[in-house]
Tab-separated table of C-alpha atoms in Angstrom:
chain	number	residue	atom	x	y	z
A	1	MET	CA	12.019	-6.156	3.965
A	2	LEU	CA	9.746	-8.929	2.441
A	3	GLU	CA	11.303	-10.262	-0.579
A	4	ARG	CA	10.642	-13.150	-2.851
A	5	PRO	CA	13.808	-14.596	-5.176
A	6	ALA	CA	13.834	-14.694	-8.728
A	7	LEU	CA	12.843	-17.228	-10.980
A	8	SER	CA	14.998	-18.570	-13.257
A	9	GLN	CA	12.673	-21.216	-14.785
A	10	PRO	CA	9.012	-19.561	-14.525
A	11	GLU	CA	7.476	-21.982	-17.136
A	12	LEU	CA	7.785	-24.532	-14.156
A	13	LEU	CA	5.838	-22.400	-11.905
A	14	PRO	CA	2.471	-24.256	-11.127
A	15	LEU	CA	0.019	-21.907	-11.862
A	16	PRO	CA	-3.951	-22.034	-12.195
A	17	ASP	CA	-5.670	-20.917	-15.748
A	18	GLY	CA	-7.488	-18.294	-13.818
A	19	VAL	CA	-9.208	-16.726	-10.723
A	20	ALA	CA	-12.875	-16.565	-10.069
A	21	SER	CA	-15.464	-14.587	-8.167
A	22	GLU	CA	-19.460	-14.950	-7.707
A	23	ARG	CA	-19.621	-12.578	-10.826
A	24	LEU	CA	-16.439	-13.224	-13.109
A	25	LEU	CA	-14.041	-15.901	-14.309
A	26	VAL	CA	-10.628	-13.963	-15.145
A	27	ARG	CA	-8.808	-16.902	-17.242
A	28	ARG	CA	-6.043	-17.694	-19.658
A	29	TYR	CA	-7.229	-17.879	-23.457
A	30	ARG	CA	-7.846	-21.326	-24.947
A	31	PRO	CA	-7.751	-22.193	-28.342
A	32	GLY	CA	-11.724	-21.946	-29.066
A	33	ASP	CA	-12.193	-18.362	-27.662
A	34	GLY	CA	-11.355	-16.216	-31.119
A	35	ALA	CA	-14.982	-16.270	-32.095
A	36	ALA	CA	-16.568	-14.586	-28.705
A	37	PHE	CA	-13.233	-12.844	-28.688
A	38	PHE	CA	-14.135	-10.921	-32.023
A	39	ALA	CA	-17.901	-11.037	-31.992
A	40	GLY	CA	-17.375	-8.642	-28.494
A	41	LEU	CA	-14.893	-6.415	-30.169
A	42	ALA	CA	-15.628	-6.089	-33.529
A	43	PRO	CA	-18.849	-3.488	-32.910
A	44	HIS	CA	-16.568	-1.667	-30.878
A	45	ARG	CA	-13.361	-1.875	-32.426
A	46	ALA	CA	-13.287	2.168	-33.077
A	47	GLU	CA	-14.303	3.160	-29.549
A	48	LEU	CA	-11.611	0.715	-27.855
A	49	MET	CA	-9.056	2.389	-30.409
A	50	ARG	CA	-9.177	5.704	-28.601
A	51	TRP	CA	-6.833	4.255	-26.209
A	52	MET	CA	-5.336	0.973	-27.960
A	53	MET	CA	-3.747	0.478	-30.978
A	54	TRP	CA	-4.032	-3.407	-31.154
A	55	PRO	CA	-7.531	-3.822	-32.004
A	56	GLN	CA	-7.388	-2.902	-35.471
A	57	ASN	CA	-5.300	-6.546	-35.902
A	58	HIS	CA	-8.854	-8.420	-35.002
A	59	GLN	CA	-10.296	-7.867	-38.525
A	60	SER	CA	-11.529	-11.161	-38.981
A	61	PRO	CA	-12.845	-14.514	-36.278
A	62	ALA	CA	-9.525	-15.784	-37.780
A	63	ASP	CA	-7.195	-12.996	-36.545
A	64	SER	CA	-9.137	-13.402	-32.915
A	65	GLU	CA	-8.787	-17.414	-32.782
A	66	SER	CA	-4.950	-16.939	-33.785
A	67	TYR	CA	-4.555	-14.399	-31.163
A	68	ALA	CA	-6.312	-16.662	-28.374
A	69	VAL	CA	-4.300	-19.822	-29.558
A	70	ARG	CA	-0.772	-17.558	-29.760
A	71	MET	CA	-1.588	-15.813	-26.142
A	72	HIS	CA	-2.515	-19.942	-24.771
A	73	ALA	CA	1.005	-20.664	-25.438
A	74	GLN	CA	2.598	-17.374	-24.449
A	75	PHE	CA	0.674	-18.280	-20.740
A	76	ALA	CA	2.150	-21.646	-20.894
A	77	LEU	CA	5.987	-20.173	-21.324
A	78	ARG	CA	5.076	-17.402	-19.073
A	79	LYS	CA	6.254	-14.938	-21.692
A	80	ALA	CA	2.974	-13.099	-21.337
A	81	MET	CA	0.429	-13.744	-19.551
A	82	PRO	CA	-3.280	-12.588	-21.152
A	83	MET	CA	-6.331	-13.803	-19.792
A	84	GLY	CA	-10.386	-12.895	-20.918
A	85	ILE	CA	-12.541	-11.572	-18.602
A	86	TRP	CA	-15.946	-13.811	-18.737
A	87	SER	CA	-19.158	-13.523	-16.822
A	88	VAL	CA	-19.916	-16.922	-14.721
A	89	ALA	CA	-22.671	-17.251	-17.171
A	90	GLY	CA	-19.941	-17.564	-20.153
A	91	GLY	CA	-20.657	-14.279	-21.739
A	92	PHE	CA	-17.188	-12.382	-23.105
A	93	LEU	CA	-16.545	-9.071	-21.313
A	94	GLY	CA	-12.996	-7.916	-22.151
A	95	GLY	CA	-9.635	-8.975	-21.123
A	96	SER	CA	-6.972	-8.641	-18.591
A	97	GLY	CA	-3.808	-10.452	-17.583
A	98	PHE	CA	-0.241	-9.344	-17.402
A	99	HIS	CA	2.242	-8.292	-20.107
A	100	ALA	CA	5.489	-9.613	-20.206
A	101	PRO	CA	5.855	-10.544	-16.477
A	102	ASP	CA	9.508	-9.722	-15.030
A	103	TRP	CA	10.907	-12.843	-13.500
A	104	LYS	CA	14.195	-11.751	-12.130
A	105	THR	CA	12.313	-9.207	-9.700
A	106	PRO	CA	9.879	-10.747	-10.150
A	107	LYS	CA	7.478	-8.136	-10.689
A	108	ALA	CA	3.860	-8.351	-13.008
A	109	GLU	CA	2.297	-5.596	-14.915
A	110	VAL	CA	-1.945	-5.208	-15.010
A	111	GLY	CA	-3.480	-4.490	-17.985
A	112	PHE	CA	-7.275	-4.609	-18.503
A	113	PHE	CA	-10.170	-3.511	-21.111
A	114	LEU	CA	-13.966	-3.670	-20.862
A	115	LEU	CA	-16.297	-3.885	-23.528
A	116	PRO	CA	-18.466	-0.913	-23.385
A	117	PRO	CA	-21.693	-2.913	-22.582
A	118	ALA	CA	-19.886	-4.402	-19.670
A	119	ARG	CA	-18.758	-1.140	-18.049
A	120	GLY	CA	-20.115	0.687	-15.245
A	121	GLN	CA	-20.826	-2.411	-13.187
A	122	GLY	CA	-17.324	-2.381	-11.202
A	123	PHE	CA	-16.073	-5.902	-13.246
A	124	ALA	CA	-12.927	-3.636	-13.967
A	125	THR	CA	-11.973	-3.002	-10.677
A	126	GLU	CA	-13.240	-6.686	-9.377
A	127	THR	CA	-10.811	-8.082	-11.957
A	128	VAL	CA	-7.693	-5.544	-10.926
A	129	LYS	CA	-8.244	-7.327	-7.303
A	130	LEU	CA	-8.443	-10.579	-8.672
A	131	LEU	CA	-5.275	-10.182	-10.552
A	132	VAL	CA	-3.333	-8.612	-7.475
A	133	HIS	CA	-4.366	-11.827	-5.483
A	134	TYR	CA	-3.266	-13.892	-8.257
A	135	ALA	CA	0.101	-12.512	-8.982
A	136	PHE	CA	0.718	-12.379	-5.346
A	137	ASP	CA	-0.518	-15.264	-4.198
A	138	HIS	CA	0.379	-17.671	-7.573
A	139	MET	CA	3.143	-16.025	-9.157
A	140	ALA	CA	5.446	-14.931	-5.907
A	141	VAL	CA	6.019	-11.483	-7.201
A	142	ASN	CA	7.806	-8.905	-5.131
A	143	ARG	CA	5.675	-5.887	-7.213
A	144	VAL	CA	2.207	-5.720	-9.201
A	145	TRP	CA	2.133	-2.401	-11.096
A	146	ALA	CA	0.290	-0.579	-13.947
A	147	THR	CA	0.287	2.380	-15.871
A	148	CYS	CA	-2.117	4.181	-18.027
A	149	ASP	CA	-2.194	7.439	-20.034
A	150	ALA	CA	-3.303	10.447	-18.049
A	151	GLY	CA	-5.732	11.418	-19.839
A	152	ASN	CA	-7.874	7.946	-19.471
A	153	ALA	CA	-9.360	8.972	-16.425
A	154	GLY	CA	-11.850	5.657	-16.551
A	155	SER	CA	-8.543	3.375	-16.210
A	156	ALA	CA	-6.945	5.627	-13.415
A	157	ASN	CA	-10.252	5.332	-11.412
A	158	VAL	CA	-10.310	1.605	-11.968
A	159	LEU	CA	-6.783	0.980	-10.117
A	160	ARG	CA	-7.815	3.402	-7.554
A	161	ARG	CA	-10.843	1.981	-6.468
A	162	ALA	CA	-8.895	-1.680	-6.616
A	163	GLY	CA	-6.611	0.305	-3.805
A	164	VAL	CA	-3.447	0.325	-5.845
A	165	PRO	CA	-1.776	3.279	-5.156
A	166	GLU	CA	-0.447	5.912	-7.346
A	167	GLU	CA	2.914	6.344	-7.164
A	168	GLY	CA	3.599	9.102	-9.676
A	169	ARG	CA	3.277	11.091	-13.178
A	170	MET	CA	5.606	10.803	-15.697
A	171	ARG	CA	5.494	13.601	-18.224
A	172	ALA	CA	5.922	13.652	-21.929
A	173	GLU	CA	6.802	9.984	-21.107
A	174	THR	CA	6.141	8.204	-24.492
A	175	ARG	CA	3.627	8.933	-27.622
A	176	ASP	CA	0.755	7.526	-27.705
A	177	HIS	CA	-0.711	5.457	-30.413
A	178	HIS	CA	-1.754	8.268	-32.109
A	179	GLY	CA	1.328	9.897	-32.363
A	180	ARG	CA	1.136	12.452	-29.367
A	181	PRO	CA	3.087	12.711	-26.708
A	182	ARG	CA	1.332	11.847	-23.428
A	183	ASP	CA	2.148	11.749	-19.655
A	184	THR	CA	1.622	8.452	-18.063
A	185	LEU	CA	0.417	7.479	-14.662
A	186	MET	CA	2.273	4.824	-12.643
A	187	PHE	CA	0.568	2.753	-9.971
A	188	GLY	CA	2.040	0.071	-7.870
A	189	LEU	CA	1.902	-2.273	-4.900
A	190	CYS	CA	4.660	-4.286	-3.452
A	191	LEU	CA	4.679	-7.432	-1.082
A	192	ALA	CA	5.517	-5.378	1.772
A	193	ASP	CA	1.986	-3.547	0.825
A	194	TYR	CA	0.013	-6.731	0.255
A	195	ALA	CA	-1.116	-7.921	3.742
A	196	ALA	CA	-2.495	-4.368	4.667
A	197	TRP	CA	-4.095	-4.307	1.163
A	198	ARG	CA	-6.145	-7.703	1.707
């Protein structure tokens, strides 16, 4: 079985700040990104909160700039590795990256959101594919995984189109941010799958 070792000092792992395609740049947040983040999110806050609670924390450009600065630092420490999704022309399209990587396994959980105007163009699927490559090629993980609310057909279909196998459904696994019990879908790729997935 293919296996990569645990990493005891992941902050020393040399990682690129992002990964790009012909259309997209998915990169670490930087100080100064807050204005674009807030401008993109603010008109769509209510819609985004259907599936996520965190947009309520962005009530001003200063809130979003604080987030960008904190996430820049978290990335350096490899505690969390959030990234912005940008068009190659520079426009902010959404966010992605890895929630709190587990460096003992090692494994990385992918998350993503797109602003409504950026949807329907394949950007989310492309982002997930870019991050799968990033995780296996640069982070030296054994597993890349993602979950979503079973009711969130859009997110589930992104993962399916990206070729990340659906591994199961956990019934009444948690409560959503509206307080309702929810089923959670699990998706994952292991190192042994990666060569064929590529």
